[in-house]
C-alpha positions as a Python dict, from the first residue, in 0.01 Angstrom:
ca = {
    (1, 'M'): (0, 0, 0),
    (2, 'T'): (-399, 267, 21),
    (3, 'A'): (-582, 124, -283),
    (4, 'S'): (-653, 413, -539),
    (5, 'P'): (-840, 476, -796),
    (6, 'I'): (-685, 539, -1079),
    (7, 'D'): (-514, 181, -948),
    (8, 'P'): (-781, -55, -756),
    (9, 'T'): (-612, -375, -739),
    (10, 'G'): (-253, -190, -692),
    (11, 'E'): (-140, -373, -1065),
    (12, 'L'): (-14, -67, -1238),
    (13, 'R'): (220, 71, -926),
    (14, 'G'): (421, -331, -971),
    (15, 'L'): (438, -297, -1326),
    (16, 'A'): (588, 111, -1251),
    (17, 'S'): (787, -82, -1003),
    (18, 'D'): (981, -271, -1252),
    (19, 'C'): (1152, 46, -1403),
    (20, 'V'): (1523, 63, -1238),
    (21, 'H'): (1593, 370, -1409),
    (22, 'C'): (1850, 230, -1643),
    (23, 'G'): (1834, 418, -1965),
    (24, 'F'): (1814, 174, -2230),
    (25, 'C'): (1525, 303, -2288),
    (26, 'L'): (1669, 668, -2387),
    (27, 'P'): (1863, 536, -2742),
    (28, 'A'): (1527, 363, -2900),
    (29, 'C'): (1242, 647, -2796),
    (30, 'P'): (1114, 850, -3102),
    (31, 'T'): (1100, 1163, -2898),
    (32, 'Y'): (1418, 1141, -2592),
    (33, 'Q'): (1568, 1176, -2962),
    (34, 'L'): (1346, 1500, -3075),
    (35, 'W'): (1410, 1653, -2814),
    (36, 'G'): (1719, 1497, -2498),
    (37, 'E'): (1391, 1617, -2282),
    (38, 'E'): (1384, 1267, -1973),
    (39, 'M'): (1010, 1313, -1900),
    (40, 'D'): (987, 1246, -2282),
    (41, 'S'): (1160, 990, -2203),
    (42, 'P'): (957, 633, -2091),
    (43, 'R'): (1154, 618, -1726),
    (44, 'G'): (1056, 953, -1727),
    (45, 'R'): (661, 899, -1826),
    (46, 'I'): (692, 609, -1580),
    (47, 'H'): (838, 872, -1296),
    (48, 'L'): (541, 1090, -1322),
    (49, 'I'): (326, 782, -1390),
    (50, 'T'): (428, 737, -1079),
    (51, 'Q'): (347, 1068, -847),
    (52, 'L'): (22, 955, -1016),
    (53, 'L'): (-29, 656, -806),
    (54, 'D'): (26, 760, -532),
    (55, 'G'): (-210, 1078, -514),
    (56, 'G'): (-38, 1394, -748),
    (57, 'Q'): (-184, 1557, -967),
    (58, 'A'): (-32, 1634, -1257),
    (59, 'S'): (-11, 2033, -1422),
    (60, 'E'): (-147, 2081, -1757),
    (61, 'A'): (254, 2035, -1908),
    (62, 'A'): (253, 1736, -1750),
    (63, 'A'): (37, 1547, -1924),
    (64, 'S'): (207, 1711, -2245),
    (65, 'H'): (452, 1466, -2218),
    (66, 'L'): (197, 1138, -2155),
    (67, 'D'): (13, 1329, -2483),
    (68, 'R'): (322, 1372, -2664),
    (69, 'C'): (443, 1000, -2660),
    (70, 'L'): (405, 818, -2958),
    (71, 'G'): (346, 472, -2756),
    (72, 'C'): (523, 297, -3031),
    (73, 'M'): (617, 19, -2792),
    (74, 'A'): (1050, 81, -2950),
    (75, 'C'): (1139, 79, -2591),
    (76, 'V'): (973, -218, -2497),
    (77, 'P'): (1222, -410, -2648),
    (78, 'A'): (1459, -206, -2501),
    (79, 'C'): (1469, -326, -2164),
    (80, 'P'): (1615, -528, -1976),
    (81, 'S'): (1327, -527, -1731),
    (82, 'G'): (1078, -612, -1933),
    (83, 'V'): (838, -333, -1818),
    (84, 'R'): (537, -350, -1943),
    (85, 'Y'): (543, 16, -2098),
    (86, 'D'): (245, -5, -2261),
    (87, 'R'): (39, -59, -2027),
    (88, 'L'): (194, 186, -1806),
    (89, 'I'): (143, 463, -2101),
    (90, 'E'): (-224, 322, -2194),
    (91, 'A'): (-366, 318, -1788),
    (92, 'A'): (-209, 663, -1864),
    (93, 'R'): (-380, 803, -2140),
    (94, 'S'): (-744, 644, -2007),
    (95, 'W'): (-719, 870, -1713),
    (96, 'Q'): (-772, 1153, -1927),
    (97, 'E'): (-993, 973, -2174),
    (98, 'D'): (-1173, 781, -1894),
    (99, 'P'): (-1165, 977, -1601),
    (100, 'P'): (-1228, 718, -1295),
    (101, 'R'): (-1437, 828, -1081),
    (102, 'G'): (-1262, 854, -722),
    (103, 'A'): (-1333, 994, -352),
    (104, 'A'): (-1536, 1263, -359),
    (105, 'G'): (-1396, 1540, -448),
    (106, 'R'): (-1031, 1423, -525),
    (107, 'P'): (-995, 1565, -907),
    (108, 'A'): (-910, 1371, -1157),
    (109, 'P'): (-587, 1285, -1154),
    (110, 'V'): (-466, 1420, -1511),
    (111, 'P'): (-646, 1750, -1572),
    (112, 'P'): (-874, 1805, -1899),
    (113, 'R'): (-856, 1868, -2220),
    (114, 'S'): (-972, 2234, -2380),
    (115, 'A'): (-1268, 2281, -2484),
    (116, 'R'): (-1053, 2269, -2882),
    (117, 'A'): (-876, 1901, -2764),
    (118, 'K'): (-1186, 1763, -2677),
    (119, 'A'): (-1388, 1895, -3035),
    (120, 'A'): (-1130, 1722, -3225),
    (121, 'R'): (-1078, 1373, -3055),
    (122, 'A'): (-1415, 1340, -3117),
    (123, 'A'): (-1428, 1492, -3491),
    (124, 'I'): (-1116, 1203, -3545),
    (125, 'F'): (-1341, 922, -3323),
    (126, 'A'): (-1628, 980, -3446),
    (127, 'T'): (-1510, 922, -3848),
    (128, 'F'): (-1193, 691, -3856),
    (129, 'P'): (-1322, 395, -3669),
    (130, 'Y'): (-1648, 419, -3883),
    (131, 'P'): (-1584, 294, -4257),
    (132, 'R'): (-1923, 478, -4371),
    (133, 'R'): (-1813, 761, -4298),
    (134, 'L'): (-1492, 794, -4357),
    (135, 'R'): (-1630, 647, -4737),
    (136, 'L'): (-1855, 956, -4732),
    (137, 'L'): (-1558, 1221, -4612),
    (138, 'T'): (-1368, 1047, -4952),
    (139, 'G'): (-1597, 1284, -5149),
    (140, 'P'): (-1490, 1651, -5088),
    (141, 'L'): (-1100, 1456, -4998),
    (142, 'K'): (-1042, 1464, -5388),
    (143, 'L'): (-1284, 1754, -5452),
    (144, 'A'): (-1000, 2008, -5178),
    (145, 'Q'): (-724, 1788, -5370),
    (146, 'R'): (-776, 1907, -5761),
    (147, 'T'): (-910, 2175, -5692),
    (148, 'G'): (-551, 2228, -5473),
    (149, 'L'): (-809, 2327, -5150),
    (150, 'N'): (-599, 2162, -4953),
    (151, 'R'): (-243, 2339, -4996),
    (152, 'R'): (-480, 2649, -4999),
    (153, 'I'): (-578, 2506, -4647),
    (154, 'G'): (-248, 2359, -4576),
    (155, 'R'): (-22, 2657, -4632),
    (156, 'S'): (-205, 2896, -4438),
    (157, 'P'): (-137, 3059, -4086),
    (158, 'L'): (-479, 3131, -3995),
    (159, 'A'): (-578, 2782, -4026),
    (160, 'G'): (-231, 2592, -3929),
    (161, 'R'): (-385, 2811, -3577),
    (162, 'L'): (-679, 2745, -3529),
    (163, 'A'): (-791, 2376, -3700),
    (164, 'P'): (-406, 2207, -3732),
    (165, 'E'): (-514, 1841, -3645),
    (166, 'L'): (-743, 1931, -4016),
    (167, 'V'): (-433, 2035, -4188),
    (168, 'A'): (-259, 1754, -3980),
    (169, 'S'): (-561, 1572, -4183),
    (170, 'L'): (-479, 1669, -4492),
    (171, 'R'): (-176, 1655, -4565),
    (172, 'V'): (-138, 1288, -4530),
    (173, 'A'): (-489, 1231, -4712),
    (174, 'P'): (-410, 972, -4996),
    (175, 'P'): (-428, 1103, -5344),
    (176, 'P'): (-784, 1157, -5574),
    (177, 'G'): (-804, 760, -5743),
    (178, 'S'): (-737, 559, -5416),
    (179, 'G'): (-965, 314, -5303),
    (180, 'Q'): (-1139, 298, -5607),
    (181, 'H'): (-1204, -100, -5498),
    (182, 'R'): (-1411, -251, -5249),
    (183, 'L'): (-1369, -611, -5127),
    (184, 'A'): (-1747, -737, -5109),
    (185, 'A'): (-1781, -967, -4766),
    (186, 'G'): (-1781, -1382, -4897),
    (187, 'R'): (-1576, -1646, -4894),
    (188, 'V'): (-1307, -1691, -5139),
    (189, 'P'): (-1246, -2006, -5168),
    (190, 'A'): (-904, -2164, -5151),
    (191, 'E'): (-653, -2317, -5467),
    (192, 'G'): (-614, -2642, -5482),
    (193, 'P'): (-712, -2917, -5156),
    (194, 'R'): (-853, -2663, -4839),
    (195, 'R'): (-541, -2607, -4620),
    (196, 'A'): (-761, -2358, -4328),
    (197, 'V'): (-1057, -2149, -4298),
    (198, 'V'): (-944, -1816, -4254),
    (199, 'G'): (-1093, -1553, -4129),
    (200, 'M'): (-999, -1200, -4281),
    (201, 'L'): (-944, -808, -4130),
    (202, 'T'): (-1137, -542, -4356),
    (203, 'G'): (-1042, -288, -4129),
    (204, 'C'): (-1182, 31, -4127),
    (205, 'V'): (-866, 274, -4286),
    (206, 'Q'): (-767, -36, -4451),
    (207, 'Q'): (-1089, -60, -4650),
    (208, 'V'): (-1132, 333, -4718),
    (209, 'F'): (-827, 433, -4797),
    (210, 'F'): (-615, 74, -4919),
    (211, 'P'): (-925, -188, -5087),
    (212, 'G'): (-631, -334, -5360),
    (213, 'V'): (-438, -419, -4989),
    (214, 'N'): (-740, -618, -4920),
    (215, 'E'): (-786, -746, -5236),
    (216, 'A'): (-424, -856, -5204),
    (217, 'T'): (-435, -1030, -4934),
    (218, 'A'): (-721, -1252, -4996),
    (219, 'R'): (-496, -1359, -5296),
    (220, 'L'): (-268, -1442, -5157),
    (221, 'L'): (-456, -1697, -4826),
    (222, 'A'): (-647, -1836, -5106),
    (223, 'A'): (-362, -1912, -5307),
    (224, 'E'): (-194, -2054, -4995),
    (225, 'G'): (-483, -2304, -4969),
    (226, 'C'): (-672, -2125, -4763),
    (227, 'D'): (-1043, -2049, -4740),
    (228, 'V'): (-1093, -1683, -4694),
    (229, 'V'): (-1401, -1561, -4545),
    (230, 'I'): (-1484, -1232, -4491),
    (231, 'P'): (-1767, -1192, -4249),
    (232, 'A'): (-2022, -892, -4418),
    (233, 'G'): (-2099, -571, -4116),
    (234, 'Q'): (-1754, -575, -3975),
    (235, 'G'): (-1677, -240, -3802),
    (236, 'C'): (-1328, -105, -3548),
    (237, 'C'): (-1133, -375, -3393),
    (238, 'G'): (-1116, -130, -3155),
    (239, 'A'): (-683, -33, -3236),
    (240, 'L'): (-741, 324, -3229),
    (241, 'S'): (-948, 419, -2967),
    (242, 'L'): (-672, 131, -2727),
    (243, 'H'): (-400, 277, -2829),
    (244, 'S'): (-546, 659, -2754),
    (245, 'G'): (-668, 562, -2398),
    (246, 'R'): (-1052, 529, -2420),
    (247, 'V'): (-1003, 214, -2313),
    (248, 'A'): (-1430, 213, -2291),
    (249, 'E'): (-1481, 311, -2627),
    (250, 'A'): (-1224, 44, -2757),
    (251, 'A'): (-1422, -334, -2565),
    (252, 'R'): (-1694, -173, -2756),
    (253, 'F'): (-1543, -248, -3067),
    (254, 'A'): (-1366, -564, -2960),
    (255, 'K'): (-1730, -701, -2818),
    (256, 'R'): (-1819, -649, -3218),
    (257, 'T'): (-1570, -789, -3312),
    (258, 'I'): (-1532, -1063, -3174),
    (259, 'A'): (-1879, -1162, -3182),
    (260, 'T'): (-1869, -1127, -3598),
    (261, 'F'): (-1549, -1398, -3640),
    (262, 'E'): (-1723, -1616, -3377),
    (263, 'A'): (-2006, -1595, -3611),
    (264, 'A'): (-1765, -1687, -3896),
    (265, 'N'): (-1650, -1998, -3703),
    (266, 'V'): (-1342, -2018, -3847),
    (267, 'D'): (-897, -2136, -3717),
    (268, 'V'): (-784, -1825, -3730),
    (269, 'I'): (-785, -1416, -3847),
    (270, 'V'): (-514, -1274, -4058),
    (271, 'V'): (-436, -934, -3955),
    (272, 'N'): (-309, -710, -4275),
    (273, 'S'): (-267, -430, -3970),
    (274, 'A'): (-5, -386, -3834),
    (275, 'G'): (-182, -152, -3512),
    (276, 'C'): (-521, -389, -3522),
    (277, 'G'): (-294, -684, -3533),
    (278, 'S'): (-134, -559, -3190),
    (279, 'A'): (-473, -440, -3061),
    (280, 'M'): (-669, -797, -3084),
    (281, 'K'): (-413, -1022, -2933),
    (282, 'E'): (-494, -810, -2666),
    (283, 'Y'): (-814, -870, -2601),
    (284, 'G'): (-729, -1067, -2306),
    (285, 'E'): (-591, -801, -2154),
    (286, 'L'): (-847, -524, -2285),
    (287, 'L'): (-1158, -815, -2166),
    (288, 'R'): (-1020, -972, -1894),
    (289, 'H'): (-1239, -812, -1637),
    (290, 'A'): (-1541, -777, -1793),
    (291, 'S'): (-1823, -915, -1682),
    (292, 'E'): (-2028, -1113, -1804),
    (293, 'G'): (-2232, -1102, -2164),
    (294, 'P'): (-2614, -1028, -2241),
    (295, 'D'): (-2591, -1367, -2447),
    (296, 'G'): (-2468, -1501, -2104),
    (297, 'G'): (-2145, -1539, -2250),
    (298, 'D'): (-1807, -1460, -2062),
    (299, 'W'): (-1628, -1255, -2241),
    (300, 'A'): (-1256, -1240, -2100),
    (301, 'A'): (-1293, -1654, -2231),
    (302, 'R'): (-1400, -1536, -2539),
    (303, 'A'): (-1247, -1201, -2563),
    (304, 'A'): (-867, -1437, -2482),
    (305, 'Q'): (-993, -1738, -2729),
    (306, 'A'): (-988, -1479, -2964),
    (307, 'A'): (-676, -1349, -2891),
    (308, 'A'): (-554, -1666, -2983),
    (309, 'K'): (-596, -1734, -3351),
    (310, 'V'): (-557, -1368, -3459),
    (311, 'R'): (-240, -1307, -3678),
    (312, 'D'): (-23, -1060, -3850),
    (313, 'L'): (9, -1162, -4202),
    (314, 'S'): (279, -1158, -4269),
    (315, 'E'): (360, -1411, -3942),
    (316, 'Y'): (99, -1643, -4108),
    (317, 'L'): (221, -1706, -4436),
    (318, 'A'): (576, -1769, -4353),
    (319, 'G'): (385, -2002, -4102),
    (320, 'L'): (224, -2160, -4384),
    (321, 'A'): (615, -2175, -4612),
    (322, 'A'): (798, -2314, -4297),
    (323, 'S'): (488, -2553, -4246),
    (324, 'D'): (581, -2999, -4375),
    (325, 'E'): (368, -2825, -4714),
    (326, 'G'): (535, -2513, -4770),
    (327, 'A'): (464, -2260, -4944),
    (328, 'R'): (220, -2317, -5285),
    (329, 'G'): (204, -1979, -5437),
    (330, 'A'): (480, -1988, -5670),
    (331, 'R'): (714, -1664, -5711),
    (332, 'H'): (768, -1501, -5998),
    (333, 'P'): (1024, -1282, -6094),
    (334, 'L'): (970, -825, -5943),
    (335, 'P'): (1367, -721, -6043),
    (336, 'V'): (1344, -410, -5768),
    (337, 'T'): (1493, -273, -5466),
    (338, 'V'): (1281, -251, -5181),
    (339, 'A'): (1295, -64, -4897),
    (340, 'Y'): (1204, -170, -4607),
    (341, 'H'): (975, 34, -4337),
    (342, 'D'): (890, -162, -3997),
    (343, 'A'): (575, -64, -3805),
    (344, 'C'): (614, -62, -3497),
    (345, 'H'): (275, -226, -3388),
    (346, 'L'): (417, -508, -3593),
    (347, 'G'): (831, -503, -3512),
    (348, 'H'): (834, -383, -3098),
    (349, 'A'): (460, -488, -2987),
    (350, 'Q'): (477, -774, -3227),
    (351, 'G'): (750, -911, -3213),
    (352, 'I'): (679, -990, -3582),
    (353, 'K'): (1019, -895, -3802),
    (354, 'Q'): (1241, -1229, -3943),
    (355, 'Q'): (910, -1305, -4163),
    (356, 'P'): (868, -1000, -4367),
    (357, 'R'): (1195, -1001, -4441),
    (358, 'D'): (1146, -1286, -4530),
    (359, 'L'): (878, -1299, -4777),
    (360, 'L'): (1077, -1020, -4975),
    (361, 'R'): (1372, -1242, -4961),
    (362, 'A'): (1171, -1502, -5132),
    (363, 'I'): (1021, -1319, -5431),
    (364, 'P'): (1323, -1344, -5741),
    (365, 'G'): (1471, -1099, -5841),
    (366, 'L'): (1475, -847, -5536),
    (367, 'Q'): (1683, -679, -5407),
    (368, 'L'): (1573, -598, -5001),
    (369, 'A'): (1752, -269, -4835),
    (370, 'E'): (1766, -193, -4498),
    (371, 'L'): (1684, 191, -4395),
    (372, 'A'): (1910, 277, -4170),
    (373, 'D'): (1760, 406, -3900),
    (374, 'G'): (1716, 157, -3615),
    (375, 'G'): (1379, 108, -3698),
    (376, 'T'): (1211, 458, -3610),
    (377, 'C'): (835, 532, -3591),
    (378, 'C'): (714, 733, -3907),
    (379, 'G'): (499, 1006, -3712),
    (380, 'S'): (217, 817, -3755),
    (381, 'A'): (165, 661, -3439),
    (382, 'G'): (-261, 586, -3459),
    (383, 'V'): (-378, 991, -3542),
    (384, 'Y'): (-68, 1122, -3335),
    (385, 'N'): (23, 1297, -3663),
    (386, 'L'): (-330, 1449, -3693),
    (387, 'L'): (-323, 1514, -3309),
    (388, 'E'): (65, 1596, -3296),
    (389, 'P'): (116, 1757, -3641),
    (390, 'E'): (475, 1913, -3549),
    (391, 'A'): (645, 1616, -3333),
    (392, 'A'): (480, 1374, -3700),
    (393, 'G'): (660, 1566, -3955),
    (394, 'E'): (1024, 1600, -3776),
    (395, 'L'): (996, 1209, -3768),
    (396, 'G'): (852, 1143, -4139),
    (397, 'A'): (1113, 1473, -4229),
    (398, 'R'): (1297, 1159, -4061),
    (399, 'K'): (1154, 850, -4207),
    (400, 'A'): (1142, 983, -4554),
    (401, 'A'): (1576, 1084, -4610),
    (402, 'A'): (1617, 711, -4502),
    (403, 'V'): (1471, 556, -4690),
    (404, 'L'): (1522, 767, -4990),
    (405, 'A'): (1853, 745, -4921),
    (406, 'T'): (1826, 402, -4967),
    (407, 'G'): (1786, 414, -5407),
    (408, 'A'): (1538, 203, -5363),
    (409, 'P'): (1255, 261, -5650),
    (410, 'V'): (977, 94, -5364),
    (411, 'V'): (940, 65, -5077),
    (412, 'V'): (712, -188, -4785),
    (413, 'S'): (536, -179, -4499),
    (414, 'A'): (295, -344, -4356),
    (415, 'N'): (92, -53, -4211),
    (416, 'P'): (-165, 184, -4350),
    (417, 'G'): (-140, 495, -4125),
    (418, 'C'): (242, 359, -4230),
    (419, 'S'): (153, 396, -4574),
    (420, 'L'): (-25, 757, -4572),
    (421, 'Q'): (237, 938, -4357),
    (422, 'I'): (540, 845, -4502),
    (423, 'T'): (345, 893, -4868),
    (424, 'S'): (383, 1270, -4692),
    (425, 'A'): (674, 1268, -4563),
    (426, 'M'): (793, 1217, -4955),
    (427, 'A'): (547, 1497, -5163),
    (428, 'A'): (712, 1707, -4809),
    (429, 'A'): (1070, 1658, -4864),
    (430, 'G'): (1052, 1687, -5292),
    (431, 'A'): (1183, 1435, -5435),
    (432, 'E'): (1134, 1466, -5760),
    (433, 'Q'): (1064, 1061, -5828),
    (434, 'P'): (917, 981, -5444),
    (435, 'P'): (963, 533, -5375),
    (436, 'A'): (606, 419, -5445),
    (437, 'V'): (519, 330, -5045),
    (438, 'L'): (329, -3, -5124),
    (439, 'H'): (129, -273, -4819),
    (440, 'I'): (382, -652, -4812),
    (441, 'A'): (157, -747, -4943),
    (442, 'E'): (44, -623, -5277),
    (443, 'V'): (435, -662, -5351),
    (444, 'L'): (394, -999, -5234),
    (445, 'D'): (113, -1042, -5503),
    (446, 'A'): (287, -848, -5798),
    (447, 'S'): (513, -1204, -5749),
    (448, 'L'): (233, -1439, -5735),
    (449, 'R'): (18, -1262, -6032),
    (450, 'G'): (319, -1282, -6244),
    (451, 'L'): (292, -891, -6288),
    (452, 'P'): (612, -657, -6372),
    (453, 'V'): (758, -376, -6148),
    (454, 'S'): (653, -142, -6317),
    (455, 'S'): (278, -212, -6145),
    (456, 'L'): (432, -136, -5854),
    (457, 'T'): (626, 170, -5926),
    (458, 'A'): (308, 333, -6080),
    (459, 'R'): (173, 403, -5766),
    (460, 'A'): (473, 679, -5653),
    (461, 'A'): (207, 882, -5901),
    (462, 'G'): (-103, 743, -5732),
    (463, 'A'): (-141, 558, -6019),
    (464, 'P'): (-372, 248, -6019),
    (465, 'A'): (-199, -30, -5988),
    (466, 'D'): (-246, -281, -6249),
    (467, 'T'): (-476, -572, -6197),
}
């Protein structure tokens, strides 16, 4: 087989050939559920990718099928052949975001985006991965919300046509009062005898819009006997870039994150954002061909070592609870029904489904309600809800209906993007008493500290939780 500029080793072609087109992925795929189009299914997109690997060039219509994939990875565990669709779709997106250098005169496999689309993506990726820049926008955002400007822009047909990404951003933005606290860098000492030194990723969107989640995470870990190290100068882990095909950018973010936690000298890196944890566990794959760093370090080896230390918060807490010593922190009763939403990059990508449920069921008085949507994506998917607002809106409406059908006053997730999307979907559904949308860390922390149920349910109205 002739080497291809987009697949010089033939690895991708081998991955694509694993697909036997059986169709088991179809009912698991959210975009196939929406439109019933073969090219908007995983096997349809794999067929398209195979054509590109064989030297074809995609039309704009074909490229849109790649863009319309959420990257939710629901098809990966559904596939009986073990097809690595995640690797294939990330590679395909990179052909447009980071075009490969092929033979002279040969066009790129995927056509370039329009100037407007490029500008929108440039604005998103110049903002969201940078907490300081994102924090600067919170002032104008709160002013727009308090004056009603965001609603007027959202109702404007002209704004919807010219700047749909802006309209979508205003729609999912958190209410005023969010993000009042900020967890400082440093060390939170373990309560009682120390059993681990844990590094904690503070994230981008998480630390700006949901700093209370980070505070709750640190308290939970300390209560379980962990020294919690919050390294200063943390940046983006690269998740948003990686899942959007911006591989070179993701690699730069990854190297900085790896170096930051190497300097922190921790046993484990705990992550409370599903998308971030999924990306960080892929560091070894992302940097497997990276050249030696200027400090003489082997990035491939360093990336693999860092990835091996990464644990999702629920995964790590469940592991401590299952150890010989067991869980240390006493759980106080929380008599409330909680609906649990499986974040895609936690349930599908990392395979972590049972641990969060076990942790919630261990709280006295708490009743767990399952959603009847089979864990379908809520439509957030990184920045998908900004770039594909119509599809994201349809999926959000389905998720809101599934949550409301449970009657639960609280819905729990493990990803900041999901929290923003589900909250927005509830508002769009016009629910009179929408449930509070919380991170699992906030519910566990409330039980640990003996807070009343009202400290959780008050969040539905945008009120700050009790501290």
